[in-house]
Amino acid sequence: MCVQPESSDRLALGLDFGTESVRALLVDLKGTERSSSAVKYEHGSITETLPTTGEMLPPDFALQHPGDWVEASCQAVRDALEQAGLTTGDPTAAVVSIGVDFTSCTMLPARADGTPLCLCDEYIGEKYAWPKLWKHHGAKTQTDRINQLARERNEPWLKHYGGVIGLEWFFPKVLETLEKAPRIYDETDVWLEGGDWYVWQLIGADQPVPRSTCIAGYKAMWSAEDSYPSPGFFKALHPKMANVVKDKMPGTLIAPGRPAGTLCATMAKQMNLCAGIPVSAAIIDAHAGVPGVGVGEPNTLVMVMGTSSCHMLMHNEAVEVPGVAGIVKDGILPGYIGYETGQAAVGDAFDWLRRMLNHDSFDTLTKQAMTVPPGCQGVTCVDWFNGCRTPLMDGTLTGAFTGLTLNHHAGHMFRSLLEASAYGVRWIVEVLEAGGVPVDRFVATGGLPHQSPLLMQVYADVLAKPVMVPGTRQGPALGSAILGVLAAGEAVSGFASTSDAVKAMAGHMEKTTYTPNDAVKSAYDQAYHRYRLQVDRIADK
Amino acid sequence: MCVQPESSDRLALGLDFGTESVRALLVDLKGTERSSSAVKYEHGSITETLPTTGEMLPPDFALQHPGDWVEASCQAVRDALEQAGLTTGDPTAAVVSIGVDFTSCTMLPARADGTPLCLCDEYIGEKYAWPKLWKHHGAKTQTDRINQLARERNEPWLKHYGGVIGLEWFFPKVLETLEKAPRIYDETDVWLEGGDWYVWQLIGADQPVPRSTCIAGYKAMWSAEDSYPSPGFFKALHPKMANVVKDKMPGTLIAPGRPAGTLCATMAKQMNLCAGIPVSAAIIDAHAGVPGVGVGEPNTLVMVMGTSSCHMLMHNEAVEVPGVAGIVKDGILPGYIGYETGQAAVGDAFDWLRRMLNHDSFDTLTKQAMTVPPGCQGVTCVDWFNGCRTPLMDGTLTGAFTGLTLNHHAGHMFRSLLEASAYGVRWIVEVLEAGGVPVDRFVATGGLPHQSPLLMQVYADVLAKPVMVPGTRQGPALGSAILGVLAAGEAVSGFASTSDAVKAMAGHMEKTTYTPNDAVKSAYDQAYHRYRLQVDRIADK
């Protein structure tokens, strides 16, 4: 039996879907964490073989199992409830809202009833029926053709994305499927984002498909003014795609922080929750991090640093900035223009190099890197090991280590990668500021900033600005919880505005601030110059 | 008591001075090895601190201890004699000749009596008084100025060296000392090569300094026609150097294979040998490898592969080839023009990468490299980790790994380095052939070819020609033994010509031939094209 609880006991549930695991966070409306649980996906990122058939996947493939999203999230919610002492009966009614953030563009084909095609017997062995993870890179030629056609037709939406759309986005992945597995395209009733699919499951598949304006705006060339690209564009791209939006993308566009519906009985049962709890539309995981670290003001760059980095910034005006991937009105928080930039390999690259250099942990490499002076004695790394997101938006670009001599060692390799990551941010800041968007403050969040004080000091030194690291490791989860509360409405939350909610629930957290060291500025300036030269050489393929 | 032995018992002693150790080889006049002993230098390559004072050395320094050369070589000779059962009395008389090869340009300042300045009490703590090892890279600016001045003055000797002289050569190192430690320059009576110094020690310091025409021709801009560069050139370079040749380079120029003198009593005693044995003038270690592997004919590239690689080839005509470091008449064997080319980091680079990748041996890396297809799936290495010798002759150039993605692993890094080494040879061959010097056959010798069949197969595949690896690991030592025999004269050896001696003493050895695999040719052609593009980018600093 579900009874409305006292206001002091009201809890918000935030669900944060990452690349390898999902986290459930229970937090009260003052921002105090009650409990948290992370559960790994059984199949993780699927990059080697298809789980059902064992078929070897091409090297640019990265898939996920939609069953993992449901199984792992329900487990995480049950764990979090248990940790919070909310195991049976009324106490579960304390949960008053659900917010969801998700990796993007992670997308899939589904039946009209919400069943993912890859879970239908007839498609279970067909790799193109599976959800494509954000870092799936199978749509290279399709991306090129979309960009070329858009430029030829001077498509109005192109300017929102710095003049080029990305390899990892929604329509390249749709077109890839159409061309590589036309039967899958034909049999798909609903193409949609993983985050939208999950919220649809939460509210019940009898409801209209709840499509996030944030995700559509950042990954599917949608805008409030112009909707999706026109049928004329899609027809020119591929005759069968002319009506892809009308025929295969049903649903309602809803902003994060607005209600998508309420928790259905089926999912409520699996989560040990009450049916009827308000559910917000989904938001991209990185974007949830902005309110999640207490940032409600413009011109602060929030760097969400995990396997990859997504950097977000709000600004009062919409300015076209060449090379900036997503400029979306209300794309992060209402009232501001959201600017999204990113780096495609950060923690992924650190981990890859650690394995390459045959170390079990980062301890020794970090110690060795600290013996190397800023600028790495001439070694320059270009960190494009998973392509370049901002500002070149080219997933086919590759990484490099240059300037190496027999006098260098593993510490130089590792430090040069940390520095490259910082130079990448500095470049992004220069691109934004040259485009008229000032970057006044830096906040670093996600898993990495807590793991490497050295990395954060390098960032502060290279950017020549303080970098603030919030104490929470759960920025996106807290941000999605805040958006869930907003979706539940003022009557439930008592918050009159978005910024009130951000301030109340994420304004008091502990933080560490890394301060730039003036003594190393010129060494980093020189090394950054070398980095930009290398970058130009590699980009000039 | 020393008695002339029967001819069937006559043995030739070859001494091969490498970077870390010296080898003594005893071989009879039919080429049958009697014994061999390698002894490490106590101080090895001195690159970190000065042994006498503990002073930290600059990063581009590489020195050696002259006492090591004497101590280690005498030990090696005593060991070899003992192994051959020639420990006491008459049997030692079986040794009829001594030949010496040495790394080059390894050079030092000495007193008129042969004492190295670094062994004099007043200079023992002065780093510029020590022998500079071939790979000492302290003379960058001096090399630049020598090249610039030579071009301005259109010096006639420049054409023998492809239009540019190298960072590691003799006069850059002299000028470096003059500029950095003028007192050392002033106090030097004799500037000379390590190989010449050692032969001088063998024959007695009361003899004229025996200077090798091979070493002078390849490392000190000397030629039989024009001698050294003119006093006018040296004066323009530095007023104090005007008469460097006349005042500080006394001695007699002698070709390898011609007698420098006979073994003096002092050294004979330390070696357990008889005084009076004929001693040949020194030869560069790599050059000794040519006769040492039985190559007496023109247009065979002999690749001497160790820490670095030196590739030599004889040709009937003198042709100016831009980028080829040394074109010296009779520079390898009498009657041919010797062409010397090289790669500055080969075994050194493999070992450096192995340590960087944190492996105790090459076993696992080799296995991993063998799982990677030819062309390394897009990874390109430029192997300039110790600069580029041929064809750019620029010790300041640096190495790189490019084309890297998260899908690559340590096996790609290692294989890309092996491939880069092969591409470097292919480039050298293209430079020679474009200059009118055909390369018909390939012989690989030195330590590396025996350690890595994978490396040799990559060479054969990349060059698209068979690569022959002689069974002996002692090519230079055997070559210097042959040159010693030639110096002893026909009356002792019975050989009427150089080629007779080469054929008799090095013509019957076992060999392994690596045959190119046609199936991988196009993959390597493409990857070589990528390598050349990267090389151009790095060279275009």
PDB file of C-alpha atoms in Angstrom, chain B residues 219-374:
ATOM      1  CA  LYS B 219      84.279  10.311 -39.973  1.00  0.00           C
ATOM      2  CA  ALA B 220      86.838  13.117 -40.447  1.00  0.00           C
ATOM      3  CA  MET B 221      86.275  14.358 -44.000  1.00  0.00           C
ATOM      4  CA  TRP B 222      89.642  12.973 -45.110  1.00  0.00           C
ATOM      5  CA  SER B 223      90.308  11.659 -48.584  1.00  0.00           C
ATOM      6  CA  ALA B 224      93.418  10.287 -50.275  1.00  0.00           C
ATOM      7  CA  GLU B 225      93.199  13.053 -52.889  1.00  0.00           C
ATOM      8  CA  ASP B 226      92.468  16.082 -50.727  1.00  0.00           C
ATOM      9  CA  SER B 227      93.548  15.060 -47.223  1.00  0.00           C
ATOM     10  CA  TYR B 228      91.538  16.825 -44.446  1.00  0.00           C
ATOM     11  CA  PRO B 229      89.618  20.095 -44.882  1.00  0.00           C
ATOM     12  CA  SER B 230      91.917  23.080 -45.362  1.00  0.00           C
ATOM     13  CA  PRO B 231      93.320  25.356 -42.632  1.00  0.00           C
ATOM     14  CA  GLY B 232      91.252  28.118 -44.263  1.00  0.00           C
ATOM     15  CA  PHE B 233      88.076  26.230 -43.557  1.00  0.00           C
ATOM     16  CA  PHE B 234      89.052  25.461 -39.985  1.00  0.00           C
ATOM     17  CA  LYS B 235      90.115  29.059 -39.386  1.00  0.00           C
ATOM     18  CA  ALA B 236      86.754  30.330 -40.594  1.00  0.00           C
ATOM     19  CA  LEU B 237      85.099  27.836 -38.259  1.00  0.00           C
ATOM     20  CA  HIS B 238      87.118  28.916 -35.217  1.00  0.00           C
ATOM     21  CA  PRO B 239      90.402  30.854 -35.207  1.00  0.00           C
ATOM     22  CA  LYS B 240      91.968  28.463 -32.725  1.00  0.00           C
ATOM     23  CA  MET B 241      91.242  25.511 -35.026  1.00  0.00           C
ATOM     24  CA  ALA B 242      93.134  26.833 -38.046  1.00  0.00           C
ATOM     25  CA  ASN B 243      96.023  24.411 -37.609  1.00  0.00           C
ATOM     26  CA  VAL B 244      94.184  21.632 -35.773  1.00  0.00           C
ATOM     27  CA  VAL B 245      95.361  19.015 -38.280  1.00  0.00           C
ATOM     28  CA  LYS B 246      99.009  20.083 -38.294  1.00  0.00           C
ATOM     29  CA  ASP B 247      99.294  20.790 -34.565  1.00  0.00           C
ATOM     30  CA  LYS B 248      96.948  18.335 -32.923  1.00  0.00           C
ATOM     31  CA  MET B 249      96.492  15.417 -35.316  1.00  0.00           C
ATOM     32  CA  PRO B 250      99.989  13.993 -35.814  1.00  0.00           C
ATOM     33  CA  GLY B 251     100.411  10.548 -37.318  1.00  0.00           C
ATOM     34  CA  THR B 252     100.484   8.433 -40.440  1.00  0.00           C
ATOM     35  CA  LEU B 253      97.447   7.457 -42.485  1.00  0.00           C
ATOM     36  CA  ILE B 254      97.333   3.699 -43.036  1.00  0.00           C
ATOM     37  CA  ALA B 255      94.676   1.583 -44.779  1.00  0.00           C
ATOM     38  CA  PRO B 256      93.068  -1.310 -42.872  1.00  0.00           C
ATOM     39  CA  GLY B 257      94.806  -4.483 -43.978  1.00  0.00           C
ATOM     40  CA  ARG B 258      98.141  -2.662 -44.048  1.00  0.00           C
ATOM     41  CA  PRO B 259     100.590  -2.949 -41.118  1.00  0.00           C
ATOM     42  CA  ALA B 260     100.494  -0.231 -38.472  1.00  0.00           C
ATOM     43  CA  GLY B 261     103.398  -1.812 -36.596  1.00  0.00           C
ATOM     44  CA  THR B 262     104.035  -4.812 -34.368  1.00  0.00           C
ATOM     45  CA  LEU B 263     102.831  -5.709 -30.910  1.00  0.00           C
ATOM     46  CA  CYS B 264     104.883  -3.977 -28.219  1.00  0.00           C
ATOM     47  CA  ALA B 265     106.256  -5.808 -25.194  1.00  0.00           C
ATOM     48  CA  THR B 266     104.015  -4.068 -22.668  1.00  0.00           C
ATOM     49  CA  MET B 267     100.790  -5.061 -24.335  1.00  0.00           C
ATOM     50  CA  ALA B 268     102.113  -8.482 -25.324  1.00  0.00           C
ATOM     51  CA  LYS B 269     102.679  -9.224 -21.657  1.00  0.00           C
ATOM     52  CA  GLN B 270      99.162  -8.187 -20.657  1.00  0.00           C
ATOM     53  CA  MET B 271      97.732 -10.364 -23.410  1.00  0.00           C
ATOM     54  CA  ASN B 272      99.932 -13.430 -22.854  1.00  0.00           C
ATOM     55  CA  LEU B 273     101.142 -13.009 -26.428  1.00  0.00           C
ATOM     56  CA  CYS B 274     104.552 -12.618 -28.021  1.00  0.00           C
ATOM     57  CA  ALA B 275     105.831  -9.162 -28.859  1.00  0.00           C
ATOM     58  CA  GLY B 276     106.391  -8.437 -32.549  1.00  0.00           C
ATOM     59  CA  ILE B 277     103.139  -9.778 -33.997  1.00  0.00           C
ATOM     60  CA  PRO B 278     102.030  -7.638 -36.999  1.00  0.00           C
ATOM     61  CA  VAL B 279      99.068  -5.351 -36.239  1.00  0.00           C
ATOM     62  CA  SER B 280      96.755  -3.936 -38.903  1.00  0.00           C
ATOM     63  CA  ALA B 281      95.492  -0.346 -38.904  1.00  0.00           C
ATOM     64  CA  ALA B 282      92.031  -0.123 -37.340  1.00  0.00           C
ATOM     65  CA  ILE B 283      88.756  -0.340 -39.225  1.00  0.00           C
ATOM     66  CA  ILE B 284      85.261   0.781 -38.218  1.00  0.00           C
ATOM     67  CA  ASP B 285      83.451  -2.167 -36.604  1.00  0.00           C
ATOM     68  CA  ALA B 286      80.639  -2.204 -39.120  1.00  0.00           C
ATOM     69  CA  HIS B 287      83.018  -2.091 -42.071  1.00  0.00           C
ATOM     70  CA  ALA B 288      84.912  -5.083 -40.718  1.00  0.00           C
ATOM     71  CA  GLY B 289      81.641  -6.977 -41.011  1.00  0.00           C
ATOM     72  CA  VAL B 290      81.747  -6.928 -44.804  1.00  0.00           C
ATOM     73  CA  PRO B 291      84.721  -9.265 -45.286  1.00  0.00           C
ATOM     74  CA  GLY B 292      83.691 -10.920 -42.032  1.00  0.00           C
ATOM     75  CA  VAL B 293      80.543 -12.339 -43.605  1.00  0.00           C
ATOM     76  CA  GLY B 294      82.347 -13.382 -46.762  1.00  0.00           C
ATOM     77  CA  VAL B 295      81.253 -10.508 -48.956  1.00  0.00           C
ATOM     78  CA  GLY B 296      83.994  -9.620 -51.417  1.00  0.00           C
ATOM     79  CA  GLU B 297      81.778  -8.633 -54.361  1.00  0.00           C
ATOM     80  CA  PRO B 298      80.127  -5.294 -55.249  1.00  0.00           C
ATOM     81  CA  ASN B 299      76.417  -4.345 -54.924  1.00  0.00           C
ATOM     82  CA  THR B 300      75.623  -6.498 -51.905  1.00  0.00           C
ATOM     83  CA  LEU B 301      74.249  -4.477 -49.007  1.00  0.00           C
ATOM     84  CA  VAL B 302      75.778  -5.769 -45.792  1.00  0.00           C
ATOM     85  CA  MET B 303      73.528  -4.716 -42.912  1.00  0.00           C
ATOM     86  CA  VAL B 304      75.400  -4.795 -39.616  1.00  0.00           C
ATOM     87  CA  MET B 305      72.602  -4.725 -37.083  1.00  0.00           C
ATOM     88  CA  GLY B 306      73.280  -4.076 -33.414  1.00  0.00           C
ATOM     89  CA  THR B 307      72.329  -1.190 -31.137  1.00  0.00           C
ATOM     90  CA  SER B 308      72.387   0.829 -34.355  1.00  0.00           C
ATOM     91  CA  SER B 309      72.672  -0.407 -37.946  1.00  0.00           C
ATOM     92  CA  CYS B 310      75.409   0.360 -40.396  1.00  0.00           C
ATOM     93  CA  HIS B 311      74.781  -0.708 -43.991  1.00  0.00           C
ATOM     94  CA  MET B 312      77.685  -0.990 -46.357  1.00  0.00           C
ATOM     95  CA  LEU B 313      77.962  -1.624 -50.026  1.00  0.00           C
ATOM     96  CA  MET B 314      80.779  -1.716 -52.533  1.00  0.00           C
ATOM     97  CA  HIS B 315      80.346  -0.459 -56.080  1.00  0.00           C
ATOM     98  CA  ASN B 316      82.697  -0.146 -59.036  1.00  0.00           C
ATOM     99  CA  GLU B 317      82.172   3.553 -59.615  1.00  0.00           C
ATOM    100  CA  ALA B 318      82.220   6.656 -57.448  1.00  0.00           C
ATOM    101  CA  VAL B 319      78.806   8.295 -57.777  1.00  0.00           C
ATOM    102  CA  GLU B 320      77.637  11.226 -55.669  1.00  0.00           C
ATOM    103  CA  VAL B 321      74.465  10.144 -53.873  1.00  0.00           C
ATOM    104  CA  PRO B 322      72.720  12.893 -51.896  1.00  0.00           C
ATOM    105  CA  GLY B 323      71.948  11.611 -48.427  1.00  0.00           C
ATOM    106  CA  VAL B 324      74.614   8.913 -48.368  1.00  0.00           C
ATOM    107  CA  ALA B 325      76.979   9.632 -45.531  1.00  0.00           C
ATOM    108  CA  GLY B 326      80.246   8.220 -46.743  1.00  0.00           C
ATOM    109  CA  ILE B 327      81.566   7.490 -50.204  1.00  0.00           C
ATOM    110  CA  VAL B 328      85.184   6.470 -49.762  1.00  0.00           C
ATOM    111  CA  LYS B 329      87.591   4.920 -52.230  1.00  0.00           C
ATOM    112  CA  ASP B 330      88.996   1.647 -50.823  1.00  0.00           C
ATOM    113  CA  GLY B 331      86.882   2.455 -47.766  1.00  0.00           C
ATOM    114  CA  ILE B 332      85.777  -1.140 -47.217  1.00  0.00           C
ATOM    115  CA  LEU B 333      87.919  -3.386 -49.379  1.00  0.00           C
ATOM    116  CA  PRO B 334      90.633  -2.362 -51.840  1.00  0.00           C
ATOM    117  CA  GLY B 335      89.490  -1.854 -55.428  1.00  0.00           C
ATOM    118  CA  TYR B 336      85.950  -0.693 -54.724  1.00  0.00           C
ATOM    119  CA  ILE B 337      84.210   2.492 -53.727  1.00  0.00           C
ATOM    120  CA  GLY B 338      82.677   1.999 -50.281  1.00  0.00           C
ATOM    121  CA  TYR B 339      79.214   3.455 -49.616  1.00  0.00           C
ATOM    122  CA  GLU B 340      78.180   3.698 -45.994  1.00  0.00           C
ATOM    123  CA  THR B 341      74.641   4.277 -44.807  1.00  0.00           C
ATOM    124  CA  GLY B 342      73.019   3.660 -41.458  1.00  0.00           C
ATOM    125  CA  GLN B 343      70.168   3.795 -38.997  1.00  0.00           C
ATOM    126  CA  ALA B 344      70.879   5.406 -35.641  1.00  0.00           C
ATOM    127  CA  ALA B 345      68.642   3.304 -33.389  1.00  0.00           C
ATOM    128  CA  VAL B 346      67.847  -0.358 -34.074  1.00  0.00           C
ATOM    129  CA  GLY B 347      68.586  -2.815 -31.253  1.00  0.00           C
ATOM    130  CA  ASP B 348      68.769   0.191 -28.910  1.00  0.00           C
ATOM    131  CA  ALA B 349      65.252   1.151 -29.943  1.00  0.00           C
ATOM    132  CA  PHE B 350      63.879  -2.392 -29.599  1.00  0.00           C
ATOM    133  CA  ASP B 351      65.334  -2.593 -26.129  1.00  0.00           C
ATOM    134  CA  TRP B 352      64.042   0.859 -25.205  1.00  0.00           C
ATOM    135  CA  LEU B 353      60.524  -0.059 -26.307  1.00  0.00           C
ATOM    136  CA  ARG B 354      60.707  -3.394 -24.463  1.00  0.00           C
ATOM    137  CA  ARG B 355      61.575  -1.556 -21.253  1.00  0.00           C
ATOM    138  CA  MET B 356      58.896   1.071 -21.893  1.00  0.00           C
ATOM    139  CA  LEU B 357      56.318  -1.673 -22.399  1.00  0.00           C
ATOM    140  CA  ASN B 358      57.533  -3.273 -19.155  1.00  0.00           C
ATOM    141  CA  HIS B 359      58.603  -6.683 -20.461  1.00  0.00           C
ATOM    142  CA  ASP B 360      61.587  -8.673 -19.182  1.00  0.00           C
ATOM    143  CA  SER B 361      62.228 -10.297 -22.535  1.00  0.00           C
ATOM    144  CA  PHE B 362      61.089 -10.028 -26.146  1.00  0.00           C
ATOM    145  CA  ASP B 363      59.207 -13.348 -26.049  1.00  0.00           C
ATOM    146  CA  THR B 364      55.700 -12.089 -25.308  1.00  0.00           C
ATOM    147  CA  LEU B 365      56.072  -8.960 -27.434  1.00  0.00           C
ATOM    148  CA  THR B 366      57.244 -11.060 -30.372  1.00  0.00           C
ATOM    149  CA  LYS B 367      54.269 -13.403 -29.992  1.00  0.00           C
ATOM    150  CA  GLN B 368      51.904 -10.443 -29.814  1.00  0.00           C
ATOM    151  CA  ALA B 369      53.558  -8.803 -32.820  1.00  0.00           C
ATOM    152  CA  MET B 370      53.054 -12.005 -34.817  1.00  0.00           C
ATOM    153  CA  THR B 371      49.284 -11.790 -34.282  1.00  0.00           C
ATOM    154  CA  VAL B 372      49.276  -8.358 -35.959  1.00  0.00           C
ATOM    155  CA  PRO B 373      49.088  -8.398 -39.777  1.00  0.00           C
ATOM    156  CA  PRO B 374      51.704  -6.704 -41.999  1.00  0.00           C
TER     157      PRO B 374
END
